[in-house]
Amino acid sequence: MSAIHPTAGPSQDARADTPQAASGRRLPAVLAVAVAAALVASAFHAKDPTTWVLETVWVMVGLPLAVLLRRRFPLSGLLCGLLAAHALVLIVGGHYTYAEVPAGDWVRDWLGLDRNPYDRFGHLMQGFVPAILVRELLVRTSPLRGSRWLAPLTVCACLAFSAVFEMLEWAAAVTGGHSADAFLATQGDVWDTQWDMFCALIGASCSLLLLSRLHDRSLTRLTLPAKD
């Protein structure tokens, strides 16, 4: 598996001794511990235990996977931070259910909305964070680095993931009936599925527009594992 190599600058060994490099190595561990603690805490007095499992299963799978692959395929600092933020969004949504997150109620009342907008925020994050994850995978493992196709293919991948998630929600509705209402969080909106995918599209597009250069710098600073 190929990886981005730092451009001109101090040698890798020299960088590894700097305080900034040491802090960069500690960041994933600190974030992993914080996310794991939040996940455990969210299980207590969760509004709907089934919904909690369905919403946080991505964290339960993704966090151990990232830890297991940390030496073989370390992630950039930017991506680690975004994944941790996304995990916390999922954890909060799983604990309260998306339609009943208190912060969403506050925003609804403040802006005079007719629904709790936390679900919309969650789907924006569903595009915003995976866009950098997909971009990092493509840049490091494919010939697309620097290609004009990198951004559109990244957005397409994020939309594909969003569509798969909506099909999972559909399957939950078919098998669970009314018991799946908390997981679906449609709040009576017949166009909820389309809104969810549109929010993911906006999130992915904004992520690439705002963070692509920062992501490139984060990849450049990435300390790669030493080869045998």
CSV table of C-alpha atoms in Angstrom, one decimal:
chain,number,residue,atom,x,y,z
A,1,MET,CA,0.0,0.0,0.0
A,2,SER,CA,1.5,3.3,-1.1
A,3,ALA,CA,1.5,6.4,1.0
A,4,ILE,CA,2.2,10.1,0.6
A,5,HIS,CA,5.7,10.9,1.5
A,6,PRO,CA,6.7,14.3,3.0
A,7,THR,CA,8.1,16.9,0.6
A,8,ALA,CA,11.3,18.8,1.1
A,9,GLY,CA,12.2,19.5,4.7
A,10,PRO,CA,13.9,17.8,7.6
A,11,SER,CA,14.5,14.1,7.5
A,12,GLN,CA,11.8,11.8,8.9
A,13,ASP,CA,14.0,10.9,11.9
A,14,ALA,CA,14.5,14.6,12.7
A,15,ARG,CA,10.8,15.3,12.4
A,16,ALA,CA,10.1,12.4,14.7
A,17,ASP,CA,12.1,14.1,17.5
A,18,THR,CA,10.3,17.4,17.4
A,19,PRO,CA,7.6,18.3,20.0
A,20,GLN,CA,5.1,18.8,17.1
A,21,ALA,CA,5.7,15.3,15.8
A,22,ALA,CA,5.4,13.8,19.3
A,23,SER,CA,2.1,15.7,19.8
A,24,GLY,CA,0.9,14.4,16.4
A,25,ARG,CA,1.6,10.9,17.5
A,26,ARG,CA,-0.3,11.3,20.7
A,27,LEU,CA,-3.3,12.9,19.2
A,28,PRO,CA,-4.9,9.7,17.7
A,29,ALA,CA,-4.5,7.9,21.1
A,30,VAL,CA,-6.1,10.8,23.0
A,31,LEU,CA,-9.0,11.0,20.6
A,32,ALA,CA,-9.5,7.3,20.6
A,33,VAL,CA,-9.7,7.2,24.4
A,34,ALA,CA,-12.1,10.2,24.5
A,35,VAL,CA,-14.4,8.6,21.9
A,36,ALA,CA,-14.4,5.2,23.7
A,37,ALA,CA,-15.2,6.9,27.0
A,38,ALA,CA,-18.1,8.9,25.4
A,39,LEU,CA,-19.4,5.7,23.8
A,40,VAL,CA,-19.5,3.8,27.1
A,41,ALA,CA,-21.1,6.8,28.9
A,42,SER,CA,-23.8,7.1,26.2
A,43,ALA,CA,-25.0,3.6,26.7
A,44,PHE,CA,-26.3,4.5,30.2
A,45,HIS,CA,-29.9,5.6,30.2
A,46,ALA,CA,-30.0,5.8,26.4
A,47,LYS,CA,-33.5,6.9,25.2
A,48,ASP,CA,-33.9,3.8,23.1
A,49,PRO,CA,-31.3,1.0,23.4
A,50,THR,CA,-32.0,-0.4,20.0
A,51,THR,CA,-31.6,3.0,18.4
A,52,TRP,CA,-28.4,3.5,20.4
A,53,VAL,CA,-26.9,0.3,18.9
A,54,LEU,CA,-28.0,1.1,15.3
A,55,GLU,CA,-26.6,4.7,15.5
A,56,THR,CA,-23.3,3.9,17.2
A,57,VAL,CA,-22.4,0.6,15.5
A,58,TRP,CA,-20.3,2.7,13.1
A,59,VAL,CA,-18.2,3.8,16.1
A,60,MET,CA,-18.0,0.3,17.5
A,61,VAL,CA,-16.6,-1.0,14.2
A,62,GLY,CA,-14.6,2.0,13.1
A,63,LEU,CA,-12.7,2.8,16.3
A,64,PRO,CA,-11.2,-0.7,16.8
A,65,LEU,CA,-10.4,-0.8,13.1
A,66,ALA,CA,-8.5,2.5,13.2
A,67,VAL,CA,-6.6,1.3,16.3
A,68,LEU,CA,-5.6,-2.0,14.7
A,69,LEU,CA,-4.4,-0.4,11.5
A,70,ARG,CA,-2.6,2.6,13.2
A,71,ARG,CA,0.9,1.3,12.4
A,72,ARG,CA,0.2,-0.1,9.0
A,73,PHE,CA,-1.9,2.8,7.8
A,74,PRO,CA,-1.7,5.8,10.2
A,75,LEU,CA,-4.3,8.5,9.5
A,76,SER,CA,-3.6,12.2,9.1
A,77,GLY,CA,-4.1,14.4,12.2
A,78,LEU,CA,-6.9,16.3,10.4
A,79,LEU,CA,-8.8,13.1,9.6
A,80,CYS,CA,-8.4,11.7,13.1
A,81,GLY,CA,-9.9,14.9,14.5
A,82,LEU,CA,-12.8,14.8,12.0
A,83,LEU,CA,-13.5,11.2,12.7
A,84,ALA,CA,-13.6,11.8,16.4
A,85,ALA,CA,-16.0,14.7,15.9
A,86,HIS,CA,-18.3,12.6,13.7
A,87,ALA,CA,-18.2,9.8,16.3
A,88,LEU,CA,-19.4,12.2,19.0
A,89,VAL,CA,-22.2,13.3,16.7
A,90,LEU,CA,-23.3,9.7,16.2
A,91,ILE,CA,-22.9,9.0,20.0
A,92,VAL,CA,-25.1,11.9,21.0
A,93,GLY,CA,-27.7,11.0,18.4
A,94,GLY,CA,-27.7,7.4,19.6
A,95,HIS,CA,-28.1,8.4,23.2
A,96,TYR,CA,-31.0,10.8,22.8
A,97,THR,CA,-32.3,9.7,19.3
A,98,TYR,CA,-31.8,12.3,16.6
A,99,ALA,CA,-35.3,13.8,16.9
A,100,GLU,CA,-34.9,14.5,20.7
A,101,VAL,CA,-31.3,15.8,21.0
A,102,PRO,CA,-31.6,18.8,23.4
A,103,ALA,CA,-29.2,21.0,21.4
A,104,GLY,CA,-31.4,20.5,18.4
A,105,ASP,CA,-34.5,21.5,20.4
A,106,TRP,CA,-32.8,24.7,21.4
A,107,VAL,CA,-31.9,25.5,17.8
A,108,ARG,CA,-35.5,24.7,16.7
A,109,ASP,CA,-37.0,27.0,19.3
A,110,TRP,CA,-34.4,29.7,18.6
A,111,LEU,CA,-34.9,29.8,14.8
A,112,GLY,CA,-38.6,29.0,14.9
A,113,LEU,CA,-38.2,25.7,13.0
A,114,ASP,CA,-40.9,23.0,12.8
A,115,ARG,CA,-38.6,20.1,13.6
A,116,ASN,CA,-35.4,19.3,15.5
A,117,PRO,CA,-32.6,19.9,13.0
A,118,TYR,CA,-30.0,17.6,14.6
A,119,ASP,CA,-30.8,14.9,12.1
A,120,ARG,CA,-30.0,17.3,9.2
A,121,PHE,CA,-26.7,18.2,11.0
A,122,GLY,CA,-25.9,14.5,11.3
A,123,HIS,CA,-26.3,14.0,7.6
A,124,LEU,CA,-24.2,17.1,6.8
A,125,MET,CA,-21.5,15.4,8.9
A,126,GLN,CA,-22.2,12.2,7.0
A,127,GLY,CA,-20.9,13.9,3.9
A,128,PHE,CA,-18.4,16.4,5.5
A,129,VAL,CA,-16.2,13.8,7.3
A,130,PRO,CA,-16.3,10.8,4.9
A,131,ALA,CA,-15.2,13.2,2.1
A,132,ILE,CA,-11.8,13.7,3.8
A,133,LEU,CA,-11.6,9.9,4.6
A,134,VAL,CA,-12.3,9.0,1.0
A,135,ARG,CA,-9.9,11.7,-0.2
A,136,GLU,CA,-7.2,10.4,2.0
A,137,LEU,CA,-7.7,6.8,0.9
A,138,LEU,CA,-7.6,7.9,-2.8
A,139,VAL,CA,-4.6,10.1,-2.5
A,140,ARG,CA,-2.6,7.5,-0.7
A,141,THR,CA,-3.6,4.3,-2.5
A,142,SER,CA,-4.5,5.4,-6.1
A,143,PRO,CA,-3.1,7.4,-9.0
A,144,LEU,CA,-5.6,10.1,-8.4
A,145,ARG,CA,-3.3,12.4,-6.3
A,146,GLY,CA,-3.4,15.8,-8.1
A,147,SER,CA,-6.0,14.6,-10.6
A,148,ARG,CA,-9.0,16.8,-11.5
A,149,TRP,CA,-11.1,13.6,-10.9
A,150,LEU,CA,-10.2,13.4,-7.2
A,151,ALA,CA,-12.9,15.8,-6.0
A,152,PRO,CA,-15.8,14.6,-8.1
A,153,LEU,CA,-15.1,10.9,-7.4
A,154,THR,CA,-14.8,11.7,-3.7
A,155,VAL,CA,-18.3,13.4,-3.7
A,156,CYS,CA,-19.7,10.4,-5.7
A,157,ALA,CA,-18.3,8.0,-3.1
A,158,CYS,CA,-19.9,10.0,-0.3
A,159,LEU,CA,-23.3,10.1,-2.1
A,160,ALA,CA,-23.0,6.3,-2.6
A,161,PHE,CA,-22.5,5.8,1.1
A,162,SER,CA,-25.4,8.1,1.9
A,163,ALA,CA,-27.6,6.1,-0.4
A,164,VAL,CA,-26.5,2.8,1.2
A,165,PHE,CA,-27.3,4.3,4.6
A,166,GLU,CA,-30.8,5.3,3.4
A,167,MET,CA,-31.4,1.7,2.2
A,168,LEU,CA,-30.3,0.4,5.7
A,169,GLU,CA,-32.9,2.8,7.2
A,170,TRP,CA,-35.5,1.4,4.7
A,171,ALA,CA,-34.6,-2.1,5.8
A,172,ALA,CA,-35.0,-1.1,9.4
A,173,ALA,CA,-38.4,0.4,8.7
A,174,VAL,CA,-39.6,-2.8,6.9
A,175,THR,CA,-38.4,-5.2,9.6
A,176,GLY,CA,-39.0,-3.0,12.7
A,177,GLY,CA,-42.2,-1.2,11.8
A,178,HIS,CA,-43.1,1.5,14.3
A,179,SER,CA,-40.3,0.4,16.6
A,180,ALA,CA,-37.8,1.8,14.0
A,181,ASP,CA,-39.3,5.3,14.1
A,182,ALA,CA,-36.7,6.6,16.5
A,183,PHE,CA,-33.9,5.4,14.2
A,184,LEU,CA,-35.5,6.9,11.1
A,185,ALA,CA,-36.1,10.3,12.7
A,186,THR,CA,-38.2,11.4,9.8
A,187,GLN,CA,-40.3,13.6,12.1
A,188,GLY,CA,-43.2,13.4,9.7
A,189,ASP,CA,-41.3,14.6,6.6
A,190,VAL,CA,-42.1,12.5,3.5
A,191,TRP,CA,-39.0,13.9,1.8
A,192,ASP,CA,-36.7,13.1,4.6
A,193,THR,CA,-34.7,10.6,2.6
A,194,GLN,CA,-34.1,13.1,-0.2
A,195,TRP,CA,-33.1,15.8,2.4
A,196,ASP,CA,-30.7,13.4,4.0
A,197,MET,CA,-28.8,12.7,0.8
A,198,PHE,CA,-28.9,16.4,-0.2
A,199,CYS,CA,-27.4,17.3,3.1
A,200,ALA,CA,-24.6,14.7,2.6
A,201,LEU,CA,-23.9,16.2,-0.8
A,202,ILE,CA,-23.7,19.7,0.6
A,203,GLY,CA,-21.4,18.4,3.5
A,204,ALA,CA,-19.1,16.6,1.1
A,205,SER,CA,-18.8,19.5,-1.3
A,206,CYS,CA,-18.2,22.1,1.5
A,207,SER,CA,-15.6,19.8,3.1
A,208,LEU,CA,-13.5,19.5,-0.1
A,209,LEU,CA,-13.8,23.3,-0.8
A,210,LEU,CA,-12.8,24.3,2.7
A,211,LEU,CA,-10.3,21.6,3.8
A,212,SER,CA,-8.5,20.2,0.7
A,213,ARG,CA,-5.4,22.4,1.2
A,214,LEU,CA,-5.4,21.9,4.9
A,215,HIS,CA,-5.7,18.1,4.3
A,216,ASP,CA,-2.7,18.2,1.9
A,217,ARG,CA,-0.6,19.9,4.6
A,218,SER,CA,-1.8,17.4,7.2
A,219,LEU,CA,-0.8,14.5,4.9
A,220,THR,CA,2.6,16.1,4.3
A,221,ARG,CA,3.2,16.2,8.1
A,222,LEU,CA,2.1,12.6,8.5
A,223,THR,CA,4.8,10.5,10.1
A,224,LEU,CA,4.9,7.2,8.2
A,225,PRO,CA,5.9,3.9,9.8
A,226,ALA,CA,9.5,2.9,9.3
A,227,LYS,CA,10.0,0.2,6.6
A,228,ASP,CA,11.7,-3.1,7.6
